[in-house]
Short mmCIF file of C-alpha atoms in Angstrom, two decimals:
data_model
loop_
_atom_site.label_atom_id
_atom_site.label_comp_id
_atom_site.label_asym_id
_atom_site.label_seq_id
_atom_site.Cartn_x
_atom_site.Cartn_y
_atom_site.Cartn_z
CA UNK A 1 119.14 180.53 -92.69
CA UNK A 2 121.47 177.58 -93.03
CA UNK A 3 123.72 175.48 -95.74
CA UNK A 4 123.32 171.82 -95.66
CA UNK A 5 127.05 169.99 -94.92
CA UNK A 6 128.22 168.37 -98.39
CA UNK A 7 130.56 165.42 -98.74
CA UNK A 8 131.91 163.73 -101.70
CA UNK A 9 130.98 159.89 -102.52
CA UNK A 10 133.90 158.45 -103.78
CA UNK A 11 132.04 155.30 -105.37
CA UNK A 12 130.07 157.47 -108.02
CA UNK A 13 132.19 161.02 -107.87
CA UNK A 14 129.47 162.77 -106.84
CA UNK A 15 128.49 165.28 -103.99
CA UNK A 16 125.75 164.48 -101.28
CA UNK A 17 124.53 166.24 -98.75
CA UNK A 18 125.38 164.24 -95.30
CA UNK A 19 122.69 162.40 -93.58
CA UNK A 20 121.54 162.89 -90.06
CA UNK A 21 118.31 161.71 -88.09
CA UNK A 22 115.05 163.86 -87.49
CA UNK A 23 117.01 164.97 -83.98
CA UNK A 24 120.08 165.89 -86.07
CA UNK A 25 122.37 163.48 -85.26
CA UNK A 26 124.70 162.45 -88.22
CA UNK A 27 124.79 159.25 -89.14
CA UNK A 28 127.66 157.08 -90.11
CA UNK A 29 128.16 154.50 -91.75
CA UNK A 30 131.32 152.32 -90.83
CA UNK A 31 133.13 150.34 -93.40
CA UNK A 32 135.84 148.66 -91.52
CA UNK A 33 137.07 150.13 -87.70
CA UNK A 34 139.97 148.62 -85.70
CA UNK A 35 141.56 148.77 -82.21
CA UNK A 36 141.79 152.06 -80.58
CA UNK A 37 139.73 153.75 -83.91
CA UNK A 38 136.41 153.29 -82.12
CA UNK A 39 134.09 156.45 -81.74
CA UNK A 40 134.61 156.96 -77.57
CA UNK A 41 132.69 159.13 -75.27
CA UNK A 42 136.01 161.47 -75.47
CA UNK A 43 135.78 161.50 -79.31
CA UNK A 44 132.37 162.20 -78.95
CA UNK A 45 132.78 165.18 -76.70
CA UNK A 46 135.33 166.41 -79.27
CA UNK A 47 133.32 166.07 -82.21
CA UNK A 48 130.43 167.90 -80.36
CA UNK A 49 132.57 170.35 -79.52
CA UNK A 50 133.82 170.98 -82.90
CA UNK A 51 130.53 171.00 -84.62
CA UNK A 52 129.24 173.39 -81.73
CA UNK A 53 131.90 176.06 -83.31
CA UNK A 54 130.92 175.15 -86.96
CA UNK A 55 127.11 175.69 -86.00
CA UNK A 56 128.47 178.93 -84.37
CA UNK A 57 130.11 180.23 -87.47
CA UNK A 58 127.19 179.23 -89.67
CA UNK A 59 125.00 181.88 -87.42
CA UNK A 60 127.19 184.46 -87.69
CA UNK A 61 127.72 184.01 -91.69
CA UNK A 62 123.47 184.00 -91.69
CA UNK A 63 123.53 187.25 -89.62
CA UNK A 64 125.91 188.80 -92.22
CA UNK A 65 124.01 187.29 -95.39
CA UNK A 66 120.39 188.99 -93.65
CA UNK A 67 122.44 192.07 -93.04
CA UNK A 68 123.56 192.61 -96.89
CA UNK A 69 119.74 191.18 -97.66
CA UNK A 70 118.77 193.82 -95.91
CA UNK A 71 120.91 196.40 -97.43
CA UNK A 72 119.31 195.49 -101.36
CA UNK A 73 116.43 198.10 -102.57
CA UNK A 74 115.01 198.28 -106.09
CA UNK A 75 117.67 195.32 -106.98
CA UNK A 76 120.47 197.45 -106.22
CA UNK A 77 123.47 197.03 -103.38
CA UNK A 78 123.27 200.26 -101.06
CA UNK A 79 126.95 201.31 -99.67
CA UNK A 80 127.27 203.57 -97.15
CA UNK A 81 130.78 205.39 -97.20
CA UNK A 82 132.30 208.96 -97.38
CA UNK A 83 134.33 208.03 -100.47
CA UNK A 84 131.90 206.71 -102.61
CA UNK A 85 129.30 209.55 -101.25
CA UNK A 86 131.82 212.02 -102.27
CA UNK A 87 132.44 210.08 -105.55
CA UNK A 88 128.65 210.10 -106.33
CA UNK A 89 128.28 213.90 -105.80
CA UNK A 90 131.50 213.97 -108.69
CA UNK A 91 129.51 212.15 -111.06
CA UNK A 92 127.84 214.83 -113.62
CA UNK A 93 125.67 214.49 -116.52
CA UNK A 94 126.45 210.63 -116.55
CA UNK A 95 130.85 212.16 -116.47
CA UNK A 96 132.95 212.18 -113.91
CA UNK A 97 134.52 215.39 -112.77
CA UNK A 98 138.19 215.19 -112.27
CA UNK A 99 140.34 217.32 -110.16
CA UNK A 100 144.14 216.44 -110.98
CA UNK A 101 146.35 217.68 -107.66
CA UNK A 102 149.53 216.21 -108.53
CA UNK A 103 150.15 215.77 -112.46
CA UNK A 104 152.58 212.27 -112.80
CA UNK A 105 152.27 212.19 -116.39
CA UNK A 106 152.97 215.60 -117.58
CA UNK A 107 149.48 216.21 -118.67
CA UNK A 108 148.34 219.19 -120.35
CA UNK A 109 147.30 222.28 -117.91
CA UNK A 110 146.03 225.30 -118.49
CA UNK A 111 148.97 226.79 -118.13
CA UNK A 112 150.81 224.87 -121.03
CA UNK A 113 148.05 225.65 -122.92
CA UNK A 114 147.89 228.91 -122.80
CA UNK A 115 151.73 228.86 -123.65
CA UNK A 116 150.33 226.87 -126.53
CA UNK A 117 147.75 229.02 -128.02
CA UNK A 118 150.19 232.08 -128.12
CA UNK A 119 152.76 229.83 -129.86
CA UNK A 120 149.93 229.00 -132.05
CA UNK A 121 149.39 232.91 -132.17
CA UNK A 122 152.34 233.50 -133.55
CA UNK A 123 152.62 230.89 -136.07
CA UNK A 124 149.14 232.12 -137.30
CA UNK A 125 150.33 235.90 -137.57
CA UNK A 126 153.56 235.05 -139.67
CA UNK A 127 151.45 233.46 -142.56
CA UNK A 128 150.33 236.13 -145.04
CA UNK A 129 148.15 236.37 -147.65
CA UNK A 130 148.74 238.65 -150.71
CA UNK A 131 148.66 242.46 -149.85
CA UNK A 132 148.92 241.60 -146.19
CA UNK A 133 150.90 244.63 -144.68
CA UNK A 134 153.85 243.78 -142.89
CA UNK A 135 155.71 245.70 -140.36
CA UNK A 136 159.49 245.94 -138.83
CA UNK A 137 158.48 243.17 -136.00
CA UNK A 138 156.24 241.20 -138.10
CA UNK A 139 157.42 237.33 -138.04
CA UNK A 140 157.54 235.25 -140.53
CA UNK A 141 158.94 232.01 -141.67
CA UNK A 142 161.97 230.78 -143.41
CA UNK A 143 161.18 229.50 -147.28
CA UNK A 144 163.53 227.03 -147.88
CA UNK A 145 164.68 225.47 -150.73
CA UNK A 146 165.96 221.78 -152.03
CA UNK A 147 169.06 221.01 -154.05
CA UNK A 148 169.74 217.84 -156.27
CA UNK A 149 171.11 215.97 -153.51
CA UNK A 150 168.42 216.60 -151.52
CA UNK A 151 169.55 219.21 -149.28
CA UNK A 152 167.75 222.02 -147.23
CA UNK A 153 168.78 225.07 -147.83
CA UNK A 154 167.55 228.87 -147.18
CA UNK A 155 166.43 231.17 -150.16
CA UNK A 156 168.91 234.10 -150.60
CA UNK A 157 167.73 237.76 -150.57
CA UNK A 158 169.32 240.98 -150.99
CA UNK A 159 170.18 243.76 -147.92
CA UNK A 160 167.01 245.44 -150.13
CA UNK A 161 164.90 242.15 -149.58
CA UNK A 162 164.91 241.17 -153.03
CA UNK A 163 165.80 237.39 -154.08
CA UNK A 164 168.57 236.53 -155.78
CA UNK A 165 168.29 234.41 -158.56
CA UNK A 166 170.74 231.98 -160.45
CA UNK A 167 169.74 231.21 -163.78
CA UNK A 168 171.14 227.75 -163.60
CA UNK A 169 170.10 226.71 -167.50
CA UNK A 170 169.03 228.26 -170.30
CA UNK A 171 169.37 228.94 -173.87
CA UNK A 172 172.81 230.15 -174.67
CA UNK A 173 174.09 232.34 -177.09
CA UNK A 174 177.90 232.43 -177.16
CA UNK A 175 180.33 230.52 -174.68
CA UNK A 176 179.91 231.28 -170.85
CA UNK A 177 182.86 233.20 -169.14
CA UNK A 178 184.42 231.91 -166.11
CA UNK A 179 181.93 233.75 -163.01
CA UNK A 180 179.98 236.04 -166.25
CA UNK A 181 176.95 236.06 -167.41
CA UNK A 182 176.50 236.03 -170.86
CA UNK A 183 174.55 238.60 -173.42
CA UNK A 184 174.11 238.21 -177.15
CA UNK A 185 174.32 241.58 -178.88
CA UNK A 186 172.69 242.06 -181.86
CA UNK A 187 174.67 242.53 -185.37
CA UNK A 188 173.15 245.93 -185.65
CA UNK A 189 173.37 247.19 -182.42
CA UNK A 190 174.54 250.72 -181.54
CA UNK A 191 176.67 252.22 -178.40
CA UNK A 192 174.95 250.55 -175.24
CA UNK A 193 175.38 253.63 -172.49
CA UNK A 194 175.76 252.54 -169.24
CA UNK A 195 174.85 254.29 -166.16
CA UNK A 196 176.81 253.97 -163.33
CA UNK A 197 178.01 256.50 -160.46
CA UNK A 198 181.83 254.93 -160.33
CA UNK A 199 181.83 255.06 -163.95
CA UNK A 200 180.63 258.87 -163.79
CA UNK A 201 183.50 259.96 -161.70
CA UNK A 202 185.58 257.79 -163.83
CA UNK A 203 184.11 259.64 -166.79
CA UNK A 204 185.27 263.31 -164.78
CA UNK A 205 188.65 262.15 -164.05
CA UNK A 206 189.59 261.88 -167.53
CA UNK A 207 191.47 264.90 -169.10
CA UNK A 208 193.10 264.82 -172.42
CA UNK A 209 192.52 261.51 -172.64
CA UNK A 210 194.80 260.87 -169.56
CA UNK A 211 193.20 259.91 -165.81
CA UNK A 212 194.02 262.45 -162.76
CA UNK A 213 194.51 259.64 -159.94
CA UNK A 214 194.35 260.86 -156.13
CA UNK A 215 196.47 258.36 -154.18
CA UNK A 216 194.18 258.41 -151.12
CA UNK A 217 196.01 255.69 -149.17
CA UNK A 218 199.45 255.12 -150.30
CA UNK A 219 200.18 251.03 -149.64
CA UNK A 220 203.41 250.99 -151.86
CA UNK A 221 205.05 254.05 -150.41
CA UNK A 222 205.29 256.28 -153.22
CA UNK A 223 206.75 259.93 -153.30
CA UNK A 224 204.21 262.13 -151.95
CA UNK A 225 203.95 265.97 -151.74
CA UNK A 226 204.73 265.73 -148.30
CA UNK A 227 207.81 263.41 -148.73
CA UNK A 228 209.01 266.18 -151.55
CA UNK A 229 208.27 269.24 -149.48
CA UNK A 230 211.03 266.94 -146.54
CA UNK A 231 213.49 266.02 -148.95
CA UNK A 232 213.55 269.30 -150.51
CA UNK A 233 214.38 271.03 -146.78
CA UNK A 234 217.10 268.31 -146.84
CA UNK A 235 218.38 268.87 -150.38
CA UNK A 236 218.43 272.88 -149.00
CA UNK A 237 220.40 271.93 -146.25
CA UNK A 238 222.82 269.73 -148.38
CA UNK A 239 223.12 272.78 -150.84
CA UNK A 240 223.47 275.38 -146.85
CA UNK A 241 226.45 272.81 -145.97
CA UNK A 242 228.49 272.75 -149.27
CA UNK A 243 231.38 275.05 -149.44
CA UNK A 244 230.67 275.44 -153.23
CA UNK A 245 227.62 277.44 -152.59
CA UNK A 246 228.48 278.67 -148.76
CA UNK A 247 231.02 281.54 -148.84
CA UNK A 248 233.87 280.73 -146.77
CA UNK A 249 233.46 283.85 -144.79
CA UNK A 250 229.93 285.17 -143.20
CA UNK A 251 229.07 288.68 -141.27
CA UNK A 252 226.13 288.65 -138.89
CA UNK A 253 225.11 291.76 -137.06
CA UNK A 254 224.35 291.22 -132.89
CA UNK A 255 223.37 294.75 -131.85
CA UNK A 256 223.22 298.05 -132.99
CA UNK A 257 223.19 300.62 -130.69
CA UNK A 258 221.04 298.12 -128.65
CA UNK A 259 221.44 298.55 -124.51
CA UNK A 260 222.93 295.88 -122.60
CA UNK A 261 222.18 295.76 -119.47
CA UNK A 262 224.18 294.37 -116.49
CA UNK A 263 224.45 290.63 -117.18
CA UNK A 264 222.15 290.27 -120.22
CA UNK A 265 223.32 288.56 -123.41
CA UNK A 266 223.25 289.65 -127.17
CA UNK A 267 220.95 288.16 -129.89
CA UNK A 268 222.14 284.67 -130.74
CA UNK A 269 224.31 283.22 -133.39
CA UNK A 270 224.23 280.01 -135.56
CA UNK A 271 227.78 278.59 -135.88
CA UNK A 272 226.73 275.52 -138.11
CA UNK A 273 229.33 275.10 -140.77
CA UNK A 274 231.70 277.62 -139.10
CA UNK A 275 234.80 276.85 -136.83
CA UNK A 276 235.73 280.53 -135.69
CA UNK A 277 234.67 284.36 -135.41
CA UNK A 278 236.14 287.54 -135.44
CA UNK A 279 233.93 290.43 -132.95
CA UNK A 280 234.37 294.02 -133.25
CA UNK A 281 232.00 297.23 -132.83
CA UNK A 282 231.76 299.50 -130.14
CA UNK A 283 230.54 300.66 -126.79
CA UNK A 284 229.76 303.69 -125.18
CA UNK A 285 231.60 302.75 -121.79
CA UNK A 286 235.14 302.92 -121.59
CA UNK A 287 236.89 299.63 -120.58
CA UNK A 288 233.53 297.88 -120.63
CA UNK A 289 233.42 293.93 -120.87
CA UNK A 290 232.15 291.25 -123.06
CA UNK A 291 232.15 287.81 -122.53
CA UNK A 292 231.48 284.74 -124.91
CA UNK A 293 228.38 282.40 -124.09
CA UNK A 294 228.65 278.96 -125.85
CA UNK A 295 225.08 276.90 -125.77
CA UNK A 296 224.97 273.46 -127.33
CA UNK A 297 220.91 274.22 -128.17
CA UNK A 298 219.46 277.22 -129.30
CA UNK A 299 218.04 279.19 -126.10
CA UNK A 300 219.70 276.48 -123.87
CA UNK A 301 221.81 276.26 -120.97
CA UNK A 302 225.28 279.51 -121.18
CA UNK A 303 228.77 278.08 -120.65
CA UNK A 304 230.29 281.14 -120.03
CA UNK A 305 234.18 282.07 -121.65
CA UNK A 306 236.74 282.64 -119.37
CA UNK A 307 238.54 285.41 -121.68
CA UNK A 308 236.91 288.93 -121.74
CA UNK A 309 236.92 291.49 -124.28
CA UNK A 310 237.50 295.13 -122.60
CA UNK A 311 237.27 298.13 -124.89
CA UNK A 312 239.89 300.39 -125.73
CA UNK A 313 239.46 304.20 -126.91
CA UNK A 314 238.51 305.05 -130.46
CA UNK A 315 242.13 305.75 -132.37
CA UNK A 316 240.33 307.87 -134.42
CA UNK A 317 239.42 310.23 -131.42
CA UNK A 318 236.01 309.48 -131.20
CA UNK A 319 233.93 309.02 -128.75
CA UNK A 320 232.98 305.38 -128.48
CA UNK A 321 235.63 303.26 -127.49
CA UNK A 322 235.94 299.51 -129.34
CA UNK A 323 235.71 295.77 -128.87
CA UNK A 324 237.84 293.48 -130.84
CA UNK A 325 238.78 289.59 -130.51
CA UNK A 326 239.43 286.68 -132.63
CA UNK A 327 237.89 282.81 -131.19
CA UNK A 328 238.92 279.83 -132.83
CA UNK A 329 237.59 276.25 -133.11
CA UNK A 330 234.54 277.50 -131.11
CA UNK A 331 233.45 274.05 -131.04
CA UNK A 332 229.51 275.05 -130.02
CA UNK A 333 226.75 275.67 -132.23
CA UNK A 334 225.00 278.46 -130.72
CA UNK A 335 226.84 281.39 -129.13
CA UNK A 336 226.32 284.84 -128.31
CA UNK A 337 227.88 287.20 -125.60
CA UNK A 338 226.94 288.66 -122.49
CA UNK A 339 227.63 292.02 -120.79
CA UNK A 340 229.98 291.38 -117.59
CA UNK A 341 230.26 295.11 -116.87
CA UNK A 342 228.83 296.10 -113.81
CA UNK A 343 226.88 298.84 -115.65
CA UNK A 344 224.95 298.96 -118.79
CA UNK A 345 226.53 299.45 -122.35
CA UNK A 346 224.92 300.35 -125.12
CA UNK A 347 226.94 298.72 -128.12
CA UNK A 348 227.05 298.09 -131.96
CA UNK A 349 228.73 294.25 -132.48
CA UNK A 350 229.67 292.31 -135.58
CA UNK A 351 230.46 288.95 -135.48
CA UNK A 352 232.64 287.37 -138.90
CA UNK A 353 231.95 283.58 -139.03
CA UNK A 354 234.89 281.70 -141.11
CA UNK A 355 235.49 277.80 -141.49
#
């Protein structure tokens, strides 16, 4: 198979086929030729040469156009190549099956899907119809609602789940309060009774047509029972520390008969409001001592006196012999007095507390 060689006539713009002889040679016609552009043996061998490597080329283009001739059946181009043979075995029902590896585009897998349906799932189980029952983790939606500017907002309910409703206009029947809601009575109406637990105990509290109050939490300070009962104690102590109602002179008893042992004190003895004391009573050794103990808190730390009270023999002949001292501006509010005898006494004291 070969194509003829084509060349364009300039005279009529048209395309001829170029002319040869019955051996092949090509013939040419020459319009004008001048020194040194005359067709040589050189030329000639270069020309030959030239058209040897076209003719070449045109056998090797006819080789490849028998080889593709060869390749139609039926009409139809047969390719051979694993691609397209792995193509053709992906080609189903006149579809293409389509395995995405790598998604680019954020297509939709199964596993968005899925995600999907149970979104959908959900949005399906919180619409009800009536007498639908409704549990503690059923899900629902929010009903909103649209105001006169055009607004979104949420329907209000009650901690009960009932809706609260504004009756925003209607028929009145007397002039609205400020925050009330008002109610025509009728002209003949009777007592309306109102139920009410607050206004039950209200009801209780009444008595004689007076209210008992109990101040539960006192915010204004008020005199309490317990402020009373303390300022009572104080107005007792006030009354303890007046000489109008104190007498000036006071006799307590410290022992009677009562065993002292070797370094051991008495009972003890409030001085407050008194400045001195007069001791006297008895003991059953003879020249046995007493010392005063002076303590600035009751049951705290003795100071000790330095003076000691020895006692003498009964003038009366008896057989007990007697204590007796006077102590001025004692100057401590607690005292009482301690046995310095290195033996026991048993003893019957009196102390006289004077201002």
């Amino acid at each position: 198979m070969s194509q003829y060689i084509h060349a364009f006539d300039a005279s009529n713009k048209r395309v001829k086929p170029v002319a040869v002889d019955v051996d092949g040679h090509l013939q040419v016609d020459v319009v004008s030729m001048t020194g040194g552009g005359d067709a040589t043996a050189a030329n000639q061998v270069t020309n030959h040469t030239k058209l040897d490597t076209l003719g070449t080329k045109l056998d090797t283009l006819d080789g490849s156009v028998n080889t593709i001739e060869g390749c139609v059946t039926a009409s139809e181009l047969a390719v051979v190549h694993g691609g397209l043979s792995e193509l053709e075995s992906a080609i189903n029902s006149n579809k293409m099956d389509v395995n995405i590896v790598s998604d680019g585009a954020s297509l939709a897998t199964s596993a968005n899907q899925t995600t999907n349906n149970n979104l959908t799932s959900k949005i399906r189980d919180s619409l009800y119809v009536d007498g639908d029952a409704i549990s503690l983790t059923s899900e629902g939606q929010l009903v909103m609602g649209r105001d006169n500017s055009n607004n979104a907002h949420p329907l209000h309910i009650t901690a009960n789940g009932d809706l609260e409703v504004e009756i925003a206009d209607f028929v009145k029947g007397q002039a609205t309060m400020a925050s009330s809601f008002p109610v025509v009575l009728s002209s003949n109406h009777s007592s309306i009774p109102v139920t009410h637990g607050a206004f039950t105990e209200i009801e209780g509290a009444i008595n004689s047509n007076k209210m008992d109050v109990n101040i539960v939490s006192d915010g204004a300070s008020l005199a309490t029972s317990a402020n009373q009962t303390a300022m009572n104690a104080n107005l007792s102590n006030i009354l303890l520390d007046t000489s109008a109602t104190k007498p000036d002179m006071s006799q307590v008893s410290l022992a009677s008969s009562s065993l002292i042992t070797s370094g051991s004190n008495t009972s003890e003895i409030d001085m407050d409001g008194y400045n001195h004391l007069t001791i006297y009573g008895s003991s059953d050794v003879n020249f046995g001592s007493l010392c005063l103990v002076r303590r600035s808190a009751s049951g705290g730390t003795d100071f000790l006196d330095g003076s000691n009270m020895i006692s003498a023999n009964d003038p009366t002949g008896g057989s007990n012999y007697h204590f007796g001292a006077t102590f001025e501006n004692v100057g401590a509010r607690y005292i009482a007095f301690r046995n310095v005898d290195a033996s026991s006494q048993t003893v019957t004291l009196f102390v006289e507390r004077s201002r």
